[in-house]
Amino acid sequence: MECSNGDKIGSICTFTCTGDRKILGGGSISCNESNLWSSAAPNCCLSWESLMDSMNVLPYTNFHVKYGDVNVKCYTKISFNNLELNYNCNCRDVSTERSQTCHFRRSSSGSCEHALSFLVRDMNKIDPARYPVPCDPENMEKECERSLT
């Protein structure tokens, strides 16, 4: 947050978010003649879309994803089922060891997007402070053949 004149009348405060977070609400507020802010300060929230944009997944790779303050380790691999290529991905919370595996047939990145989205959804029910639902949940993957461990 940066303000043009502190908390005085006429001051305009501009907000930005860091990392994979995006601003939810207006980007600025002002202090009006009644010495009140024009609106509540906006919040920074996790952007699922920006998190997925940062994933660069190849078969048979390990990689780390940061979801908020949670470190997640994912492993992707290829298997064959009746001569059909099957991509699998397991994403695991490093500190709690909870994990989610998705068996997704189209792509390695798709299987990891699904695995991570289902891990976040499942863990949000257990610990919503640690796993907040992102501000753009419509971008989370909706289906996967999965197994929770």
mmCIF file with all atom_site columns, C-alpha atoms in Angstrom:
data_model
loop_
_atom_site.group_PDB
_atom_site.id
_atom_site.type_symbol
_atom_site.label_atom_id
_atom_site.label_alt_id
_atom_site.label_comp_id
_atom_site.label_asym_id
_atom_site.label_entity_id
_atom_site.label_seq_id
_atom_site.pdbx_PDB_ins_code
_atom_site.Cartn_x
_atom_site.Cartn_y
_atom_site.Cartn_z
_atom_site.occupancy
_atom_site.B_iso_or_equiv
_atom_site.pdbx_formal_charge
_atom_site.auth_seq_id
_atom_site.auth_comp_id
_atom_site.auth_asym_id
_atom_site.auth_atom_id
_atom_site.pdbx_PDB_model_num
ATOM 1   C CA . MET A 1 1   ? 0.000   0.000   0.000   1.00 0.00 ? 1   MET A CA 1
ATOM 2   C CA . GLU A 1 2   ? 1.242   3.456   -0.892  1.00 0.00 ? 2   GLU A CA 1
ATOM 3   C CA . CYS A 1 3   ? -0.597  6.615   0.151   1.00 0.00 ? 3   CYS A CA 1
ATOM 4   C CA . SER A 1 4   ? -0.154  10.058  -1.361  1.00 0.00 ? 4   SER A CA 1
ATOM 5   C CA . ASN A 1 5   ? -0.615  11.907  1.964   1.00 0.00 ? 5   ASN A CA 1
ATOM 6   C CA . GLY A 1 6   ? -0.784  9.351   4.775   1.00 0.00 ? 6   GLY A CA 1
ATOM 7   C CA . ASP A 1 7   ? -4.215  9.150   6.396   1.00 0.00 ? 7   ASP A CA 1
ATOM 8   C CA . LYS A 1 8   ? -5.150  12.782  5.763   1.00 0.00 ? 8   LYS A CA 1
ATOM 9   C CA . ILE A 1 9   ? -8.144  14.143  3.801   1.00 0.00 ? 9   ILE A CA 1
ATOM 10  C CA . GLY A 1 10  ? -7.527  13.952  0.062   1.00 0.00 ? 10  GLY A CA 1
ATOM 11  C CA . SER A 1 11  ? -4.946  11.174  0.345   1.00 0.00 ? 11  SER A CA 1
ATOM 12  C CA . ILE A 1 12  ? -5.189  8.367   -2.205  1.00 0.00 ? 12  ILE A CA 1
ATOM 13  C CA . CYS A 1 13  ? -3.869  4.936   -1.278  1.00 0.00 ? 13  CYS A CA 1
ATOM 14  C CA . THR A 1 14  ? -2.940  2.461   -4.004  1.00 0.00 ? 14  THR A CA 1
ATOM 15  C CA . PHE A 1 15  ? -2.694  -1.274  -3.347  1.00 0.00 ? 15  PHE A CA 1
ATOM 16  C CA . THR A 1 16  ? -0.685  -4.006  -5.063  1.00 0.00 ? 16  THR A CA 1
ATOM 17  C CA . CYS A 1 17  ? -0.211  -7.686  -4.323  1.00 0.00 ? 17  CYS A CA 1
ATOM 18  C CA . THR A 1 18  ? 2.970   -9.738  -4.519  1.00 0.00 ? 18  THR A CA 1
ATOM 19  C CA . GLY A 1 19  ? 3.826   -13.173 -5.835  1.00 0.00 ? 19  GLY A CA 1
ATOM 20  C CA . ASP A 1 20  ? 0.979   -15.346 -7.088  1.00 0.00 ? 20  ASP A CA 1
ATOM 21  C CA . ARG A 1 21  ? -1.652  -13.218 -5.360  1.00 0.00 ? 21  ARG A CA 1
ATOM 22  C CA . LYS A 1 22  ? -4.015  -10.872 -7.116  1.00 0.00 ? 22  LYS A CA 1
ATOM 23  C CA . ILE A 1 23  ? -6.027  -7.941  -5.839  1.00 0.00 ? 23  ILE A CA 1
ATOM 24  C CA . LEU A 1 24  ? -9.653  -8.590  -4.920  1.00 0.00 ? 24  LEU A CA 1
ATOM 25  C CA . GLY A 1 25  ? -11.562 -5.320  -4.945  1.00 0.00 ? 25  GLY A CA 1
ATOM 26  C CA . GLY A 1 26  ? -10.552 -1.895  -6.175  1.00 0.00 ? 26  GLY A CA 1
ATOM 27  C CA . GLY A 1 27  ? -6.898  -0.999  -6.527  1.00 0.00 ? 27  GLY A CA 1
ATOM 28  C CA . SER A 1 28  ? -7.157  2.301   -4.640  1.00 0.00 ? 28  SER A CA 1
ATOM 29  C CA . ILE A 1 29  ? -9.161  4.160   -1.986  1.00 0.00 ? 29  ILE A CA 1
ATOM 30  C CA . SER A 1 30  ? -9.249  7.804   -0.985  1.00 0.00 ? 30  SER A CA 1
ATOM 31  C CA . CYS A 1 31  ? -9.837  9.745   2.213   1.00 0.00 ? 31  CYS A CA 1
ATOM 32  C CA . ASN A 1 32  ? -12.891 11.973  1.649   1.00 0.00 ? 32  ASN A CA 1
ATOM 33  C CA . GLU A 1 33  ? -13.955 15.325  3.189   1.00 0.00 ? 33  GLU A CA 1
ATOM 34  C CA . SER A 1 34  ? -15.653 13.520  6.092   1.00 0.00 ? 34  SER A CA 1
ATOM 35  C CA . ASN A 1 35  ? -12.280 11.967  6.949   1.00 0.00 ? 35  ASN A CA 1
ATOM 36  C CA . LEU A 1 36  ? -13.585 8.511   5.937   1.00 0.00 ? 36  LEU A CA 1
ATOM 37  C CA . TRP A 1 37  ? -12.119 6.110   3.403   1.00 0.00 ? 37  TRP A CA 1
ATOM 38  C CA . SER A 1 38  ? -14.075 5.799   0.164   1.00 0.00 ? 38  SER A CA 1
ATOM 39  C CA . SER A 1 39  ? -14.316 2.012   0.627   1.00 0.00 ? 39  SER A CA 1
ATOM 40  C CA . ALA A 1 40  ? -12.753 -0.851  2.529   1.00 0.00 ? 40  ALA A CA 1
ATOM 41  C CA . ALA A 1 41  ? -9.192  -1.754  1.627   1.00 0.00 ? 41  ALA A CA 1
ATOM 42  C CA . PRO A 1 42  ? -8.998  -4.549  -0.953  1.00 0.00 ? 42  PRO A CA 1
ATOM 43  C CA . ASN A 1 43  ? -7.609  -7.994  -0.159  1.00 0.00 ? 43  ASN A CA 1
ATOM 44  C CA . CYS A 1 44  ? -4.886  -9.985  -1.837  1.00 0.00 ? 44  CYS A CA 1
ATOM 45  C CA . CYS A 1 45  ? -5.882  -13.534 -2.650  1.00 0.00 ? 45  CYS A CA 1
ATOM 46  C CA . LEU A 1 46  ? -4.346  -16.538 -4.350  1.00 0.00 ? 46  LEU A CA 1
ATOM 47  C CA . SER A 1 47  ? -4.872  -16.658 -8.092  1.00 0.00 ? 47  SER A CA 1
ATOM 48  C CA . TRP A 1 48  ? -5.317  -20.194 -9.351  1.00 0.00 ? 48  TRP A CA 1
ATOM 49  C CA . GLU A 1 49  ? -4.737  -19.049 -12.924 1.00 0.00 ? 49  GLU A CA 1
ATOM 50  C CA . SER A 1 50  ? -1.334  -17.519 -12.136 1.00 0.00 ? 50  SER A CA 1
ATOM 51  C CA . LEU A 1 51  ? -0.349  -20.606 -10.145 1.00 0.00 ? 51  LEU A CA 1
ATOM 52  C CA . MET A 1 52  ? -1.146  -22.831 -13.124 1.00 0.00 ? 52  MET A CA 1
ATOM 53  C CA . ASP A 1 53  ? 0.724   -20.498 -15.471 1.00 0.00 ? 53  ASP A CA 1
ATOM 54  C CA . SER A 1 54  ? 3.861   -21.077 -13.385 1.00 0.00 ? 54  SER A CA 1
ATOM 55  C CA . MET A 1 55  ? 3.663   -24.882 -13.667 1.00 0.00 ? 55  MET A CA 1
ATOM 56  C CA . ASN A 1 56  ? 5.999   -26.305 -16.267 1.00 0.00 ? 56  ASN A CA 1
ATOM 57  C CA . VAL A 1 57  ? 5.553   -30.066 -16.092 1.00 0.00 ? 57  VAL A CA 1
ATOM 58  C CA . LEU A 1 58  ? 7.352   -32.823 -17.957 1.00 0.00 ? 58  LEU A CA 1
ATOM 59  C CA . PRO A 1 59  ? 6.797   -36.576 -17.549 1.00 0.00 ? 59  PRO A CA 1
ATOM 60  C CA . TYR A 1 60  ? 8.887   -38.280 -14.870 1.00 0.00 ? 60  TYR A CA 1
ATOM 61  C CA . THR A 1 61  ? 9.705   -35.068 -13.049 1.00 0.00 ? 61  THR A CA 1
ATOM 62  C CA . ASN A 1 62  ? 9.587   -33.832 -9.487  1.00 0.00 ? 62  ASN A CA 1
ATOM 63  C CA . PHE A 1 63  ? 8.795   -30.200 -8.867  1.00 0.00 ? 63  PHE A CA 1
ATOM 64  C CA . HIS A 1 64  ? 7.720   -27.944 -6.028  1.00 0.00 ? 64  HIS A CA 1
ATOM 65  C CA . VAL A 1 65  ? 4.712   -25.650 -6.012  1.00 0.00 ? 65  VAL A CA 1
ATOM 66  C CA . LYS A 1 66  ? 4.093   -22.940 -3.453  1.00 0.00 ? 66  LYS A CA 1
ATOM 67  C CA . TYR A 1 67  ? 0.379   -22.620 -2.648  1.00 0.00 ? 67  TYR A CA 1
ATOM 68  C CA . GLY A 1 68  ? 0.203   -19.617 -0.344  1.00 0.00 ? 68  GLY A CA 1
ATOM 69  C CA . ASP A 1 69  ? 2.543   -20.611 2.476   1.00 0.00 ? 69  ASP A CA 1
ATOM 70  C CA . VAL A 1 70  ? 2.247   -24.343 1.783   1.00 0.00 ? 70  VAL A CA 1
ATOM 71  C CA . ASN A 1 71  ? 5.048   -26.250 0.080   1.00 0.00 ? 71  ASN A CA 1
ATOM 72  C CA . VAL A 1 72  ? 3.683   -28.933 -2.242  1.00 0.00 ? 72  VAL A CA 1
ATOM 73  C CA . LYS A 1 73  ? 5.833   -31.495 -4.007  1.00 0.00 ? 73  LYS A CA 1
ATOM 74  C CA . CYS A 1 74  ? 4.453   -33.076 -7.173  1.00 0.00 ? 74  CYS A CA 1
ATOM 75  C CA . TYR A 1 75  ? 5.651   -36.083 -9.104  1.00 0.00 ? 75  TYR A CA 1
ATOM 76  C CA . THR A 1 76  ? 4.427   -36.901 -12.586 1.00 0.00 ? 76  THR A CA 1
ATOM 77  C CA . LYS A 1 77  ? 4.873   -40.111 -14.558 1.00 0.00 ? 77  LYS A CA 1
ATOM 78  C CA . ILE A 1 78  ? 3.575   -41.929 -17.630 1.00 0.00 ? 78  ILE A CA 1
ATOM 79  C CA . SER A 1 79  ? 2.039   -45.373 -17.653 1.00 0.00 ? 79  SER A CA 1
ATOM 80  C CA . PHE A 1 80  ? 0.276   -47.479 -20.251 1.00 0.00 ? 80  PHE A CA 1
ATOM 81  C CA . ASN A 1 81  ? -3.150  -49.036 -19.798 1.00 0.00 ? 81  ASN A CA 1
ATOM 82  C CA . ASN A 1 82  ? -4.327  -51.282 -22.651 1.00 0.00 ? 82  ASN A CA 1
ATOM 83  C CA . LEU A 1 83  ? -1.909  -49.474 -24.983 1.00 0.00 ? 83  LEU A CA 1
ATOM 84  C CA . GLU A 1 84  ? -3.374  -46.116 -23.942 1.00 0.00 ? 84  GLU A CA 1
ATOM 85  C CA . LEU A 1 85  ? -1.022  -43.435 -22.645 1.00 0.00 ? 85  LEU A CA 1
ATOM 86  C CA . ASN A 1 86  ? -1.951  -42.421 -19.110 1.00 0.00 ? 86  ASN A CA 1
ATOM 87  C CA . TYR A 1 87  ? -0.409  -39.463 -17.284 1.00 0.00 ? 87  TYR A CA 1
ATOM 88  C CA . ASN A 1 88  ? -0.401  -39.583 -13.491 1.00 0.00 ? 88  ASN A CA 1
ATOM 89  C CA . CYS A 1 89  ? 0.497   -36.917 -10.982 1.00 0.00 ? 89  CYS A CA 1
ATOM 90  C CA . ASN A 1 90  ? 0.796   -37.037 -7.207  1.00 0.00 ? 90  ASN A CA 1
ATOM 91  C CA . CYS A 1 91  ? 0.900   -33.772 -5.248  1.00 0.00 ? 91  CYS A CA 1
ATOM 92  C CA . ARG A 1 92  ? 1.842   -33.935 -1.556  1.00 0.00 ? 92  ARG A CA 1
ATOM 93  C CA . ASP A 1 93  ? 1.867   -31.310 1.190   1.00 0.00 ? 93  ASP A CA 1
ATOM 94  C CA . VAL A 1 94  ? 5.475   -31.535 2.394   1.00 0.00 ? 94  VAL A CA 1
ATOM 95  C CA . SER A 1 95  ? 4.697   -30.808 6.060   1.00 0.00 ? 95  SER A CA 1
ATOM 96  C CA . THR A 1 96  ? 1.482   -32.835 6.566   1.00 0.00 ? 96  THR A CA 1
ATOM 97  C CA . GLU A 1 97  ? 2.223   -35.635 4.066   1.00 0.00 ? 97  GLU A CA 1
ATOM 98  C CA . ARG A 1 98  ? -1.390  -35.495 2.780   1.00 0.00 ? 98  ARG A CA 1
ATOM 99  C CA . SER A 1 99  ? -1.471  -36.144 -0.930  1.00 0.00 ? 99  SER A CA 1
ATOM 100 C CA . GLN A 1 100 ? -3.708  -36.403 -3.934  1.00 0.00 ? 100 GLN A CA 1
ATOM 101 C CA . THR A 1 101 ? -3.124  -38.453 -7.077  1.00 0.00 ? 101 THR A CA 1
ATOM 102 C CA . CYS A 1 102 ? -4.872  -37.856 -10.380 1.00 0.00 ? 102 CYS A CA 1
ATOM 103 C CA . HIS A 1 103 ? -4.807  -40.265 -13.293 1.00 0.00 ? 103 HIS A CA 1
ATOM 104 C CA . PHE A 1 104 ? -5.500  -38.024 -16.251 1.00 0.00 ? 104 PHE A CA 1
ATOM 105 C CA . ARG A 1 105 ? -5.110  -39.258 -19.798 1.00 0.00 ? 105 ARG A CA 1
ATOM 106 C CA . ARG A 1 106 ? -4.496  -36.085 -21.811 1.00 0.00 ? 106 ARG A CA 1
ATOM 107 C CA . SER A 1 107 ? -1.342  -34.479 -20.464 1.00 0.00 ? 107 SER A CA 1
ATOM 108 C CA . SER A 1 108 ? 1.153   -34.472 -17.613 1.00 0.00 ? 108 SER A CA 1
ATOM 109 C CA . SER A 1 109 ? 0.413   -30.831 -16.792 1.00 0.00 ? 109 SER A CA 1
ATOM 110 C CA . GLY A 1 110 ? -3.331  -31.586 -16.832 1.00 0.00 ? 110 GLY A CA 1
ATOM 111 C CA . SER A 1 111 ? -2.946  -34.393 -14.328 1.00 0.00 ? 111 SER A CA 1
ATOM 112 C CA . CYS A 1 112 ? -0.934  -32.137 -11.996 1.00 0.00 ? 112 CYS A CA 1
ATOM 113 C CA . GLU A 1 113 ? -3.406  -29.270 -12.296 1.00 0.00 ? 113 GLU A CA 1
ATOM 114 C CA . HIS A 1 114 ? -6.132  -31.714 -11.316 1.00 0.00 ? 114 HIS A CA 1
ATOM 115 C CA . ALA A 1 115 ? -4.136  -33.296 -8.478  1.00 0.00 ? 115 ALA A CA 1
ATOM 116 C CA . LEU A 1 116 ? -3.260  -29.928 -6.967  1.00 0.00 ? 116 LEU A CA 1
ATOM 117 C CA . SER A 1 117 ? -6.805  -28.579 -7.293  1.00 0.00 ? 117 SER A CA 1
ATOM 118 C CA . PHE A 1 118 ? -8.272  -31.629 -5.552  1.00 0.00 ? 118 PHE A CA 1
ATOM 119 C CA . LEU A 1 119 ? -5.609  -31.512 -2.827  1.00 0.00 ? 119 LEU A CA 1
ATOM 120 C CA . VAL A 1 120 ? -6.516  -27.852 -2.181  1.00 0.00 ? 120 VAL A CA 1
ATOM 121 C CA . ARG A 1 121 ? -10.254 -28.620 -2.134  1.00 0.00 ? 121 ARG A CA 1
ATOM 122 C CA . ASP A 1 122 ? -9.879  -31.602 0.205   1.00 0.00 ? 122 ASP A CA 1
ATOM 123 C CA . MET A 1 123 ? -7.448  -29.845 2.538   1.00 0.00 ? 123 MET A CA 1
ATOM 124 C CA . ASN A 1 124 ? -9.598  -26.688 2.594   1.00 0.00 ? 124 ASN A CA 1
ATOM 125 C CA . LYS A 1 125 ? -12.269 -28.754 4.375   1.00 0.00 ? 125 LYS A CA 1
ATOM 126 C CA . ILE A 1 126 ? -9.706  -29.777 7.005   1.00 0.00 ? 126 ILE A CA 1
ATOM 127 C CA . ASP A 1 127 ? -7.668  -26.577 7.366   1.00 0.00 ? 127 ASP A CA 1
ATOM 128 C CA . PRO A 1 128 ? -9.152  -23.559 5.509   1.00 0.00 ? 128 PRO A CA 1
ATOM 129 C CA . ALA A 1 129 ? -6.606  -21.132 6.983   1.00 0.00 ? 129 ALA A CA 1
ATOM 130 C CA . ARG A 1 130 ? -3.732  -23.135 5.506   1.00 0.00 ? 130 ARG A CA 1
ATOM 131 C CA . TYR A 1 131 ? -5.540  -23.957 2.244   1.00 0.00 ? 131 TYR A CA 1
ATOM 132 C CA . PRO A 1 132 ? -7.762  -21.006 1.328   1.00 0.00 ? 132 PRO A CA 1
ATOM 133 C CA . VAL A 1 133 ? -9.944  -21.382 -1.733  1.00 0.00 ? 133 VAL A CA 1
ATOM 134 C CA . PRO A 1 134 ? -8.405  -19.177 -4.431  1.00 0.00 ? 134 PRO A CA 1
ATOM 135 C CA . CYS A 1 135 ? -10.150 -15.991 -5.518  1.00 0.00 ? 135 CYS A CA 1
ATOM 136 C CA . ASP A 1 136 ? -10.831 -17.491 -8.962  1.00 0.00 ? 136 ASP A CA 1
ATOM 137 C CA . PRO A 1 137 ? -12.138 -21.005 -8.111  1.00 0.00 ? 137 PRO A CA 1
ATOM 138 C CA . GLU A 1 138 ? -13.835 -21.218 -11.508 1.00 0.00 ? 138 GLU A CA 1
ATOM 139 C CA . ASN A 1 139 ? -10.332 -21.781 -12.935 1.00 0.00 ? 139 ASN A CA 1
ATOM 140 C CA . MET A 1 140 ? -9.682  -24.837 -10.752 1.00 0.00 ? 140 MET A CA 1
ATOM 141 C CA . GLU A 1 141 ? -9.882  -28.184 -12.517 1.00 0.00 ? 141 GLU A CA 1
ATOM 142 C CA . LYS A 1 142 ? -13.171 -29.960 -11.871 1.00 0.00 ? 142 LYS A CA 1
ATOM 143 C CA . GLU A 1 143 ? -12.638 -33.672 -12.517 1.00 0.00 ? 143 GLU A CA 1
ATOM 144 C CA . CYS A 1 144 ? -10.012 -36.368 -12.224 1.00 0.00 ? 144 CYS A CA 1
ATOM 145 C CA . GLU A 1 145 ? -9.747  -40.091 -11.711 1.00 0.00 ? 145 GLU A CA 1
ATOM 146 C CA . ARG A 1 146 ? -8.219  -39.831 -8.285  1.00 0.00 ? 146 ARG A CA 1
ATOM 147 C CA . SER A 1 147 ? -7.113  -41.491 -5.104  1.00 0.00 ? 147 SER A CA 1
ATOM 148 C CA . LEU A 1 148 ? -6.624  -39.662 -1.802  1.00 0.00 ? 148 LEU A CA 1
ATOM 149 C CA . THR A 1 149 ? -3.943  -40.854 0.620   1.00 0.00 ? 149 THR A CA 1
#
